[in-house]
Tab-separated table of C-alpha atoms (C1' of nucleotides) in Angstrom:
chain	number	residue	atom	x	y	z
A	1	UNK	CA	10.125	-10.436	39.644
A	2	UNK	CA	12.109	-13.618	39.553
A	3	UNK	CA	14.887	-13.427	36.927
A	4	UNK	CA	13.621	-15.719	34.128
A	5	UNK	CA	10.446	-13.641	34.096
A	6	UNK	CA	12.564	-10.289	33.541
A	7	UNK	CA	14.416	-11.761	30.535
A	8	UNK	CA	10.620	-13.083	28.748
A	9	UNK	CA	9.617	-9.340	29.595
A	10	UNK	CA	12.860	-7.953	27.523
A	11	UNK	CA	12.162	-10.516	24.918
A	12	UNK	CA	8.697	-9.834	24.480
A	13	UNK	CA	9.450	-6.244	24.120
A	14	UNK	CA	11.781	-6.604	21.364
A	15	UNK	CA	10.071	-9.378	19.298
A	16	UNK	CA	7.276	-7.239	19.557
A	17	UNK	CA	8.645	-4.125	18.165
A	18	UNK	CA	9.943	-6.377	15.162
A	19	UNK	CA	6.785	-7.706	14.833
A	20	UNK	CA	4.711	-4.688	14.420
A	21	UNK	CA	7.176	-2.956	12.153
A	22	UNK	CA	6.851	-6.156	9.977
A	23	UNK	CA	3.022	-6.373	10.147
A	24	UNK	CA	1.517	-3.245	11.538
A	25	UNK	CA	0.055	-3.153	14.896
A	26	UNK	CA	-2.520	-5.732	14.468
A	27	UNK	CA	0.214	-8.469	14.012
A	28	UNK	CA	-1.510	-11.323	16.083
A	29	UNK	CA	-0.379	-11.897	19.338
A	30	UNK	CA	0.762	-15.255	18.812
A	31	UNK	CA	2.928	-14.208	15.930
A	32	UNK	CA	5.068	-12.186	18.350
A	33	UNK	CA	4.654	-14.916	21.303
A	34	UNK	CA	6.285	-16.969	18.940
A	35	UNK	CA	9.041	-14.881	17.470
A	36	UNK	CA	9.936	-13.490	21.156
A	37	UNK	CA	9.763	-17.690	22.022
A	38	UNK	CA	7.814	-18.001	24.612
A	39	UNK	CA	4.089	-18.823	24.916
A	40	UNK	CA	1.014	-17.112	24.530
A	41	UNK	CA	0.328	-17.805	27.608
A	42	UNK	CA	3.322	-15.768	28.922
A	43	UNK	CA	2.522	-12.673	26.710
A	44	UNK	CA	-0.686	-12.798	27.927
A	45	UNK	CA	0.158	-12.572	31.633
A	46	UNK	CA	2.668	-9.918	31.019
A	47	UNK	CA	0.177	-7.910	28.881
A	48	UNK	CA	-3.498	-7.572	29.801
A	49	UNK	CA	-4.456	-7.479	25.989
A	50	UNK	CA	-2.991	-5.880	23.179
A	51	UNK	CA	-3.444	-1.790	23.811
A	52	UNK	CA	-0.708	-2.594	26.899
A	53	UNK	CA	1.675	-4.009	24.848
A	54	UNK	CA	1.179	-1.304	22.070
A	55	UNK	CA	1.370	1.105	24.644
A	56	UNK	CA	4.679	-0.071	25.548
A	57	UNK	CA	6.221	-0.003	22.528
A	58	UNK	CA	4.767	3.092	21.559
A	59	UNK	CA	6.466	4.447	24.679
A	60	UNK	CA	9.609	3.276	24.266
A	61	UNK	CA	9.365	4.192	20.128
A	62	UNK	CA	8.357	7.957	20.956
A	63	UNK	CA	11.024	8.577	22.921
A	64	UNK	CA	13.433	7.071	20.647
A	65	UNK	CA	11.902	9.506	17.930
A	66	UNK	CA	12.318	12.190	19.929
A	67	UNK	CA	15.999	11.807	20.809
A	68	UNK	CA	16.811	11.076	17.105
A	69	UNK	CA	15.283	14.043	16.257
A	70	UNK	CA	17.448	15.930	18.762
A	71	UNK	CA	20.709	14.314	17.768
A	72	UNK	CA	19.925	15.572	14.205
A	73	UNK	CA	19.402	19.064	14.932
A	74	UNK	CA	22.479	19.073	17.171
A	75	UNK	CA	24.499	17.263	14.090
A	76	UNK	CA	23.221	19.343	11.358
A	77	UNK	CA	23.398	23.062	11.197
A	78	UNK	CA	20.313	23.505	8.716
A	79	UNK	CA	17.154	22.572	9.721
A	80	UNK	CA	16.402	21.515	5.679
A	81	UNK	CA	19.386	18.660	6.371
A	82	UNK	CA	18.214	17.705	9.923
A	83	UNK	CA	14.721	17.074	9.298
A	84	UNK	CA	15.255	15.184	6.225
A	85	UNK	CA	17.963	13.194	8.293
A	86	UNK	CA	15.267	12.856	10.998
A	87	UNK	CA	12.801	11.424	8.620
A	88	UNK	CA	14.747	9.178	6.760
A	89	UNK	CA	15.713	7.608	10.346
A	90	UNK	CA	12.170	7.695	11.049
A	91	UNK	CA	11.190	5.373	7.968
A	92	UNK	CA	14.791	2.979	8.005
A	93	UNK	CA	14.030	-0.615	7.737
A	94	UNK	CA	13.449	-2.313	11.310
A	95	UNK	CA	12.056	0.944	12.606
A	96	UNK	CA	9.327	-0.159	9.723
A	97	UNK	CA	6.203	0.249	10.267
A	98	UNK	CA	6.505	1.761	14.166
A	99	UNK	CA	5.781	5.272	13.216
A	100	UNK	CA	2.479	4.101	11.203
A	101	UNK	CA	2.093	2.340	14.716
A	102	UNK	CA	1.823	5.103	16.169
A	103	UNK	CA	0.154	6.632	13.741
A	104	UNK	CA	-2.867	4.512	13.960
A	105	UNK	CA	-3.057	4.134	17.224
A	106	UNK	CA	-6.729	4.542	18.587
A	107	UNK	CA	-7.558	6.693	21.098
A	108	UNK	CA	-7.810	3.961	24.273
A	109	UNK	CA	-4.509	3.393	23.531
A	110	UNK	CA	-3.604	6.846	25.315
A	111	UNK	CA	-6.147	6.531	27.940
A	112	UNK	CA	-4.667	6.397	31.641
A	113	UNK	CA	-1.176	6.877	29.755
A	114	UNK	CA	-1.100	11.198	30.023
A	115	UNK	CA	2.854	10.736	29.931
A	116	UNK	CA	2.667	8.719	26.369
A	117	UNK	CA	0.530	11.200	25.098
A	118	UNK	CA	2.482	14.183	26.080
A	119	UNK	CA	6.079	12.391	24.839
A	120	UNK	CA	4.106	12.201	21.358
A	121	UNK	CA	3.126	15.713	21.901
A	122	UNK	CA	6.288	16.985	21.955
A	123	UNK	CA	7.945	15.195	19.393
A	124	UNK	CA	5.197	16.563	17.340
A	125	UNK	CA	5.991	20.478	18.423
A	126	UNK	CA	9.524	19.389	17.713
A	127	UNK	CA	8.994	18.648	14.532
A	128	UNK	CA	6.968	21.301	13.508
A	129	UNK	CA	9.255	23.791	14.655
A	130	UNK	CA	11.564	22.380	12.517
A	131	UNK	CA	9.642	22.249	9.548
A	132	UNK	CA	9.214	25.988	9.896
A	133	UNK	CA	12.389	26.835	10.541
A	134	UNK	CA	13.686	24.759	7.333
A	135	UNK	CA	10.660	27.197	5.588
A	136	UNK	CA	12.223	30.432	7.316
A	137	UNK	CA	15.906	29.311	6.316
A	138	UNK	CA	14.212	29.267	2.698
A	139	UNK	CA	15.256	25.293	1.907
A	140	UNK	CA	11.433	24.560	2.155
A	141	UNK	CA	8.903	24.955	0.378
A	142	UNK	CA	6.517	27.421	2.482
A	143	UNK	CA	2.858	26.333	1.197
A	144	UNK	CA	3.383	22.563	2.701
A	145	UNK	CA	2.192	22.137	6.423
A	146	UNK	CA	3.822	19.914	8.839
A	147	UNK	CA	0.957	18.341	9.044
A	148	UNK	CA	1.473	17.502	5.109
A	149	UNK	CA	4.878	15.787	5.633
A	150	UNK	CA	3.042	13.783	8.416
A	151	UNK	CA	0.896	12.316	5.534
A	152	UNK	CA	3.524	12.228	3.329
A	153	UNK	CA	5.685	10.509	5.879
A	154	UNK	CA	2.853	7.695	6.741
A	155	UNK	CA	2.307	7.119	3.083
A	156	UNK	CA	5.076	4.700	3.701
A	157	UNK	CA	3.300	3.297	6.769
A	158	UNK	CA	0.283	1.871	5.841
A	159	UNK	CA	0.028	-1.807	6.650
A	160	UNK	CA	3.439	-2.881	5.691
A	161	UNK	CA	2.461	-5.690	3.747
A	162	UNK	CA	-0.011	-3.118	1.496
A	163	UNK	CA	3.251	-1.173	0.566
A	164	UNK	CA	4.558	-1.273	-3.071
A	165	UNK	CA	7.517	-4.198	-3.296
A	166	UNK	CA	10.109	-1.319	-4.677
A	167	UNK	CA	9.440	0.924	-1.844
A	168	UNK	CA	9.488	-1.516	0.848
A	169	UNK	CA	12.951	-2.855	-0.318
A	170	UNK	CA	14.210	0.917	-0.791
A	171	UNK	CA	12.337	3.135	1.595
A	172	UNK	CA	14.848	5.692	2.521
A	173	UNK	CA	15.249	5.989	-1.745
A	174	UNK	CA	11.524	6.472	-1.867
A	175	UNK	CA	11.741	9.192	0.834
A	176	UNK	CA	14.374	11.034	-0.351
A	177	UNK	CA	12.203	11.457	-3.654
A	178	UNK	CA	9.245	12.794	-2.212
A	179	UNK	CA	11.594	14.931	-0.009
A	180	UNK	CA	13.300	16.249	-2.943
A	181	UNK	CA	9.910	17.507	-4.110
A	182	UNK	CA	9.836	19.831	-0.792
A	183	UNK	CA	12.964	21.777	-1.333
A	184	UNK	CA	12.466	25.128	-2.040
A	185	UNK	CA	14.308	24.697	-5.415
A	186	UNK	CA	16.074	21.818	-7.082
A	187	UNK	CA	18.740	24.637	-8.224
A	188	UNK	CA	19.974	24.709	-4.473
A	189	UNK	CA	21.172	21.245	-4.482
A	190	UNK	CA	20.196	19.405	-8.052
A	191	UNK	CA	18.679	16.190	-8.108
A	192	UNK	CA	21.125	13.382	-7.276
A	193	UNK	CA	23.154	12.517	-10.100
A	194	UNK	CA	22.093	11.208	-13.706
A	195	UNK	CA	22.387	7.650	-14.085
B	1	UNK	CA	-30.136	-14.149	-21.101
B	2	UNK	CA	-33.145	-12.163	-19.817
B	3	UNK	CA	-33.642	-8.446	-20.177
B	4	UNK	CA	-33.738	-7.876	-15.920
B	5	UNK	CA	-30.759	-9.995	-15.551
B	6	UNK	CA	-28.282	-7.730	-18.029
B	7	UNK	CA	-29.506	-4.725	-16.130
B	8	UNK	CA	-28.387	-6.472	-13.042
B	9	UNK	CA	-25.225	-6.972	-14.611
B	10	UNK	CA	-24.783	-3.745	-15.254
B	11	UNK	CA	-25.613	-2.457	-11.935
B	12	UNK	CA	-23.178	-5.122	-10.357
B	13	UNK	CA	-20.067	-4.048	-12.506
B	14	UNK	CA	-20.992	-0.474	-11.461
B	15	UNK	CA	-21.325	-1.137	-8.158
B	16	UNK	CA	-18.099	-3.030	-8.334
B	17	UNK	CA	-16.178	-0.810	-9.163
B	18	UNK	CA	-16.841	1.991	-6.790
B	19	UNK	CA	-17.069	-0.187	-3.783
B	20	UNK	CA	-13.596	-1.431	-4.426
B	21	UNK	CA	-12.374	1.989	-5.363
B	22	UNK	CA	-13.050	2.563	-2.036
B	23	UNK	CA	-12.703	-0.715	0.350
B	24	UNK	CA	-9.575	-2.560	-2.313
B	25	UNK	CA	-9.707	-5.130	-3.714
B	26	UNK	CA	-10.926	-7.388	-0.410
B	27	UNK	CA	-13.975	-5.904	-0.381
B	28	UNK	CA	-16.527	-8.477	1.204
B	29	UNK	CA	-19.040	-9.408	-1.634
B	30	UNK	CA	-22.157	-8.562	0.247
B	31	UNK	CA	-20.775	-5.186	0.399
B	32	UNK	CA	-21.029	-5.096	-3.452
B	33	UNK	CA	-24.111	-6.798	-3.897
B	34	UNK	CA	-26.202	-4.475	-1.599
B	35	UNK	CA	-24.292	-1.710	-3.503
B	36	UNK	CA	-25.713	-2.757	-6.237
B	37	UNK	CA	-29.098	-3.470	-4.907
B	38	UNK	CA	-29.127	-6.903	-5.385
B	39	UNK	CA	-28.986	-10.453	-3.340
B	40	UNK	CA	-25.226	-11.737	-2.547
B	41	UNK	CA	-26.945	-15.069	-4.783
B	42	UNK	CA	-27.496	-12.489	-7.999
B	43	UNK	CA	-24.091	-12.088	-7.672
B	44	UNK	CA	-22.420	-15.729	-7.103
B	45	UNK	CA	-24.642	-16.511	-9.871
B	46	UNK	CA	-22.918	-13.784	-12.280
B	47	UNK	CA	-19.384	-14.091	-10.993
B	48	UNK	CA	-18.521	-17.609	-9.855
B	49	UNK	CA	-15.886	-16.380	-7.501
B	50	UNK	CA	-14.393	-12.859	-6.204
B	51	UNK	CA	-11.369	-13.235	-9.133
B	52	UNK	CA	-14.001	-13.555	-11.918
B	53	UNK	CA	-15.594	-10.375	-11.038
B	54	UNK	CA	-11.871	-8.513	-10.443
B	55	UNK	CA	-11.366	-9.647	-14.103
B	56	UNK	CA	-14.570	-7.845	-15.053
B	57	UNK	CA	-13.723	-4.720	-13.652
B	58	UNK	CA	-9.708	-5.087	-14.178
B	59	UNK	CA	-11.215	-5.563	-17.535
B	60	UNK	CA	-12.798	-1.949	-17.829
B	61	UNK	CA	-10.334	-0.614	-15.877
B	62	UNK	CA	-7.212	-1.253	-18.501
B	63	UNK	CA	-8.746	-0.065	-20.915
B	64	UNK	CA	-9.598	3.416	-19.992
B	65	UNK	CA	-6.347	3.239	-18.592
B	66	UNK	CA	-5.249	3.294	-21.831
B	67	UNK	CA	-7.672	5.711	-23.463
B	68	UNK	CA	-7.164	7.906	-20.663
B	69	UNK	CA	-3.625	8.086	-21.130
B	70	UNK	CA	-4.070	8.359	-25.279
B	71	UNK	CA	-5.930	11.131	-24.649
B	72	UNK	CA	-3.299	12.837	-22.372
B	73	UNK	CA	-0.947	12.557	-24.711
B	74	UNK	CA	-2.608	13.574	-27.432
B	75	UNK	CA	-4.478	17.108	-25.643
B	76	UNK	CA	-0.951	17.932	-24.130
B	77	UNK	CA	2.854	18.575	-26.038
B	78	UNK	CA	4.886	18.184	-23.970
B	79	UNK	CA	5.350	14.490	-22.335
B	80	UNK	CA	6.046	15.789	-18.567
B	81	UNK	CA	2.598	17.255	-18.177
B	82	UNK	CA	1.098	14.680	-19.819
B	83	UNK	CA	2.721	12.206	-17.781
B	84	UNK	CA	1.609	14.516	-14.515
B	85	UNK	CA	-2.115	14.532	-15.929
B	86	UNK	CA	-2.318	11.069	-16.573
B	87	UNK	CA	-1.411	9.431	-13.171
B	88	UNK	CA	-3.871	12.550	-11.404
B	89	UNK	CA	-6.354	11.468	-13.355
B	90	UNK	CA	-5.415	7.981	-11.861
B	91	UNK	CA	-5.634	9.053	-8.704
B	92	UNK	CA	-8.553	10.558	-8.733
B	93	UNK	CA	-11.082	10.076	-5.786
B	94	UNK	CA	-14.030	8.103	-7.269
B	95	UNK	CA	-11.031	6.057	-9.359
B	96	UNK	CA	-9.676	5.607	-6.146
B	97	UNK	CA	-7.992	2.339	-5.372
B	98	UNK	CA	-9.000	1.092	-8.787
B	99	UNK	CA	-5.140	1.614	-9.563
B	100	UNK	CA	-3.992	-0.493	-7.118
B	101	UNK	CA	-6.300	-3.074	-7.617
B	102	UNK	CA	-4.872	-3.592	-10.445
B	103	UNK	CA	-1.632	-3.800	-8.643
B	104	UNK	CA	-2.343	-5.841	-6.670
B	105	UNK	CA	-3.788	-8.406	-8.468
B	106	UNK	CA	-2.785	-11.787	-7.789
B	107	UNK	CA	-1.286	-14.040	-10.655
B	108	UNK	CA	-4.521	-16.229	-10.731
B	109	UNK	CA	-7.176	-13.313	-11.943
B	110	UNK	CA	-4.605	-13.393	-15.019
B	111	UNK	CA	-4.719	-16.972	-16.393
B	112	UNK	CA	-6.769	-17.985	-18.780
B	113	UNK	CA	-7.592	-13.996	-19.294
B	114	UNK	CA	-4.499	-13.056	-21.694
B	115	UNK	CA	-6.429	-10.215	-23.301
B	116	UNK	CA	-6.568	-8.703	-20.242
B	117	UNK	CA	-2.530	-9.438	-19.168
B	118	UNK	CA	-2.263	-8.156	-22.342
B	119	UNK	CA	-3.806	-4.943	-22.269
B	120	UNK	CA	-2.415	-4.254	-18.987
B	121	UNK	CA	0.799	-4.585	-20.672
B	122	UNK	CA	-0.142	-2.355	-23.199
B	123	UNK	CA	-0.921	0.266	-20.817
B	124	UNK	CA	2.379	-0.161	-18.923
B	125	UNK	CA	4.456	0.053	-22.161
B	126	UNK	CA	2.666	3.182	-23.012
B	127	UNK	CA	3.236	4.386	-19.385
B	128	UNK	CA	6.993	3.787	-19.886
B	129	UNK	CA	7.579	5.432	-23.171
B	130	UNK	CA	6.376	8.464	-21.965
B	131	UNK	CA	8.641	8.668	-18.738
B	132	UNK	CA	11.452	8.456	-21.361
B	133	UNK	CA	10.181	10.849	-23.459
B	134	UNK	CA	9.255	13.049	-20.882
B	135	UNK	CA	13.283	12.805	-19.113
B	136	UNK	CA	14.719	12.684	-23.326
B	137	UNK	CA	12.788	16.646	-22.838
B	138	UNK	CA	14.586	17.869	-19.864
B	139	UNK	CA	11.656	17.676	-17.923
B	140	UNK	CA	12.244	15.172	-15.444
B	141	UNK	CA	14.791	13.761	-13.479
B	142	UNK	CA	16.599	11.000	-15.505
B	143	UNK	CA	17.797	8.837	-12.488
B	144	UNK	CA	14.068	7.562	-11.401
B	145	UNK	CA	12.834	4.502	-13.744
B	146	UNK	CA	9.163	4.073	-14.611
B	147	UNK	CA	8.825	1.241	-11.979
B	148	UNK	CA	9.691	3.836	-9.806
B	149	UNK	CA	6.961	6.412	-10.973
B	150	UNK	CA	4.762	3.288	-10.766
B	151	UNK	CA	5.810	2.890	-7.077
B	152	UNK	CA	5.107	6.086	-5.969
B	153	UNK	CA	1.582	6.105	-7.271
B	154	UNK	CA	0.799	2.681	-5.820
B	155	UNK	CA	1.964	4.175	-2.683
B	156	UNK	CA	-1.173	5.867	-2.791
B	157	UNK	CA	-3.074	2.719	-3.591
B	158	UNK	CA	-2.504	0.522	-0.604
B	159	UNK	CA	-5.900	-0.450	1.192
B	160	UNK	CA	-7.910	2.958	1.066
B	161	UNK	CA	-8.933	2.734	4.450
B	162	UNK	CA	-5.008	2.878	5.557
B	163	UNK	CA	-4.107	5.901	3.687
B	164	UNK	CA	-3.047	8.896	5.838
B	165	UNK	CA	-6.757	10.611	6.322
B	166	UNK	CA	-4.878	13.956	4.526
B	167	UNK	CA	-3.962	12.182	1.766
B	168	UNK	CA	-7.780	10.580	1.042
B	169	UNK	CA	-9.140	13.816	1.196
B	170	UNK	CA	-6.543	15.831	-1.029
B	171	UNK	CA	-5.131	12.719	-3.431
B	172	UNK	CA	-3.833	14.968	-6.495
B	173	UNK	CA	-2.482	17.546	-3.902
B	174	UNK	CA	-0.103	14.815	-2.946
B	175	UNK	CA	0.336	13.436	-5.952
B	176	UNK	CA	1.565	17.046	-6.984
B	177	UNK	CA	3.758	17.312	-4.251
B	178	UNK	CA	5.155	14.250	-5.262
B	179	UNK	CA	5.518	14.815	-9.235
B	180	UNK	CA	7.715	17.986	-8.157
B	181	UNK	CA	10.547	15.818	-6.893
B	182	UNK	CA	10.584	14.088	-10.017
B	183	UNK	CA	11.072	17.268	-12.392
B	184	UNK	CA	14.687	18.068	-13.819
B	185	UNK	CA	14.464	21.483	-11.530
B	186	UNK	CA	12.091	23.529	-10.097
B	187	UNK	CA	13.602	26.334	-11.778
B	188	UNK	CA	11.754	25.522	-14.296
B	189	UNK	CA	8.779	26.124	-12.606
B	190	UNK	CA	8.737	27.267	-9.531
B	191	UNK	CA	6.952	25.480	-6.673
B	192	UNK	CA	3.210	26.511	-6.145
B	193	UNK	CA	3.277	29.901	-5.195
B	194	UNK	CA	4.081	30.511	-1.688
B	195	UNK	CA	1.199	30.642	0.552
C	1	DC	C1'	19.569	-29.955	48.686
C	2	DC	C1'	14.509	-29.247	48.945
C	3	DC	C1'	10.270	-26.961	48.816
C	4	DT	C1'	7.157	-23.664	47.174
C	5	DA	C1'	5.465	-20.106	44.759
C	6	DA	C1'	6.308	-17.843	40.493
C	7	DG	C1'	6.383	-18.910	35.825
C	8	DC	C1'	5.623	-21.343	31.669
C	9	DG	C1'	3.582	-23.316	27.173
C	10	DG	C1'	0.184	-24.196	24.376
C	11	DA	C1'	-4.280	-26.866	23.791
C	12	DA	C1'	-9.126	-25.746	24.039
C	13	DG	C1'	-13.072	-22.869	23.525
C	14	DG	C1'	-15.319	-18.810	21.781
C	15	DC	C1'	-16.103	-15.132	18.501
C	16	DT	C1'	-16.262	-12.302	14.307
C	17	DA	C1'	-16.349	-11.637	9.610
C	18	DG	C1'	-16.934	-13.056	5.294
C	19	DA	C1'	-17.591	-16.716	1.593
C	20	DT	C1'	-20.814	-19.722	-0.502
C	21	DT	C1'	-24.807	-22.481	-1.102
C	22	DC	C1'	-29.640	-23.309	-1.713
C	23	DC	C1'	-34.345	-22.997	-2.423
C	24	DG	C1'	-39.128	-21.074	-2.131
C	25	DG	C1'	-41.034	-17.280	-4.358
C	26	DT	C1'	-40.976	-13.859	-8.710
C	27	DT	C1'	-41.189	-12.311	-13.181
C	28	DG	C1'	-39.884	-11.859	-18.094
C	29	DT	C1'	-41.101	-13.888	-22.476
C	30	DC	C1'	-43.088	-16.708	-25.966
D	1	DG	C1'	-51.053	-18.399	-19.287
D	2	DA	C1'	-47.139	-21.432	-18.609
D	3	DC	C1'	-42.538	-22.144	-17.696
D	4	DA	C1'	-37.888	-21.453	-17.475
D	5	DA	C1'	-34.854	-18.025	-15.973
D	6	DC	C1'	-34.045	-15.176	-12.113
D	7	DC	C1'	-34.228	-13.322	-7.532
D	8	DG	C1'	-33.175	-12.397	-2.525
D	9	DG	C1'	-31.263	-13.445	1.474
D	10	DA	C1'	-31.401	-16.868	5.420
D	11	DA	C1'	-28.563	-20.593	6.732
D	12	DT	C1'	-24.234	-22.874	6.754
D	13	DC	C1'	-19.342	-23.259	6.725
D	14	DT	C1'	-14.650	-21.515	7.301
D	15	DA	C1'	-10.628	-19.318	8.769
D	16	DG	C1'	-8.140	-16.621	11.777
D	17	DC	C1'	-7.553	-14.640	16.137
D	18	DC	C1'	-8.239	-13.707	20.923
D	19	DT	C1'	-8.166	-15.267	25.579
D	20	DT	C1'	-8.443	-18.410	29.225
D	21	DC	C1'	-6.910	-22.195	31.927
D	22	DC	C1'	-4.311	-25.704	34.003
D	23	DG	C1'	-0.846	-29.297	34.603
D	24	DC	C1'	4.113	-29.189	34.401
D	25	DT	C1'	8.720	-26.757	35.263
D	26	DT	C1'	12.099	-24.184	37.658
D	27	DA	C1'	14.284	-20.248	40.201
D	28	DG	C1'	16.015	-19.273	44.399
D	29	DG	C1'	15.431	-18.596	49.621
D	30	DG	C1'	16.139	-21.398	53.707
DNA sequence: CCCTAAGCGGAAGGCTAGATTCCGGTTGTC
DNA sequence: GACAACCGGAATCTAGCCTTCCGCTTAGGG
């Protein structure tokens, strides 16, 4: 692959991954042409259609997740602390939309791509263990499923542009409400300080 | 006007409303008009363009809004659960995106309609006095503002078809999970029993 | 330095989905 | 019974994207 070509590849990758966290996964193709500058034409060739270039990113943003959710349970002794650290990484501004990416994604997407699936697959164990563990330690709430948070989390990963002004300028303020509501009790750690 | 075309009215508001409860405020207007069991032309003819008809419903909307959130205040003391039972029974399925219709809205459905600004206002003033009532009890944490509350309830009004599938199905379990992050402390009543 | 194949950009063509118009045929109402 | 008000929905028009294609450019081996 001749050098030029490499560097369009590199830029494609990360103008895409802006894009989508800007627009959700159906930002059109010549949106993120354009932002990585180059032309559709050279997306195109790079990128059969648009499931291959999702499935890149997705690739690339699932493995991210899952080391970011290791770092936090390495960093953080209880799991209460590292899964709300994990999550509020998960939904920081530039990640954006990724996670509802991935969230969406339809099932073609994983066809002929076991190794994407299974990467997803275990960031998903991951965090479930954690969630449970954060129930057994007794910081959690034990009636909500991990499958619950998962909602909860993609609440704030619907189509970017469909998200509430306040929460798209603040979402790790927004999350940190909702996570709040998890704890097993407020009296643990009261809510952040009065005004 | 003629007896068959007021019932066709009727059946168009009606219609209306529940197909953009469910499909937002986009909803194509053929949608609606088979809803209602009508031709798209019965429609065009009633509503000169998609705002008009918004307006109509918006219309409605506000004002039970309003009534709804009278009578919350009036069936329950204290101003925490009457906050919580007002925006559930804005969420409710069937209400649906109704809410965030109304959120959306775009400046232009508003001109020349200032009864309706107006009693949107109302609503939101009514809406606001009651989160300060309800944190002037105790009940609820002080440091989250009413365009915060407002926030977190639109969150569950983006497009319907993007919310988290769990969500859809379970709206005022959410919306529960939520409200508990916004109470002073849990002591005061303890999360839903564990399962 | 030159030649050639790899690369490139973006105009052109095609498609889908929905908005809107229009008019021949119906149906209340007086 | 006559006529104006109403209907339904086919036909038309748009807008927004996707995808292809091809003439021009340029990296990089010889």
């Amino acid at each position: 692959m001749r050098a030029d070509a490499r560097r369009n590849l590199d830029k494609i990758v990360t103008a895409a991954a802006a894009v989508v966290a800007e627009r959700g996964i159906e930002a059109p193709m010549e949106v993120i042409a354009r932002r990585a500058g180059v032309g559709v034409g050279t997306l195109y060739r790079r990128f059969p259609d648009r499931n291959a270039l999702i499935a890149a990113l997705g690739d690339h943003y699932v493995h991210s997740l899952a080391d970011a959710l290791r770092r936090s349970e390495e960093n953080v002794p209880d799991a209460w602390t590292a899964l709300r650290e994990h999550l509020t990484w998960t939904v920081d501004p530039g990640r954006g939309a990724l996670a509802s990416a991935m969230a969406e994604l339809p099932d073609e997407v994983f066809l002929d791509r076991p190794d994407f699936a299974r990467a997803r697959g275990h960031w998903l164990e991951m965090l479930d263990a954690l969630v449970h563990r954060a129930q057994a330690e007794g910081a959690m709430r034990p009636d909500v499923t991990t499958e619950e948070v998962l909602a909860l989390l993609n609440l704030f990963a619907c189509h970017p542009a469909d998200l509430p002004a306040a929460v798209a300028a603040r979402p790790a303020r927004f999350l940190r409400l909702i996570l709040d509501g998890l704890q097993a009790t407020a009296a643990t750690e009261p809510p952040t300080a009065p005004a």
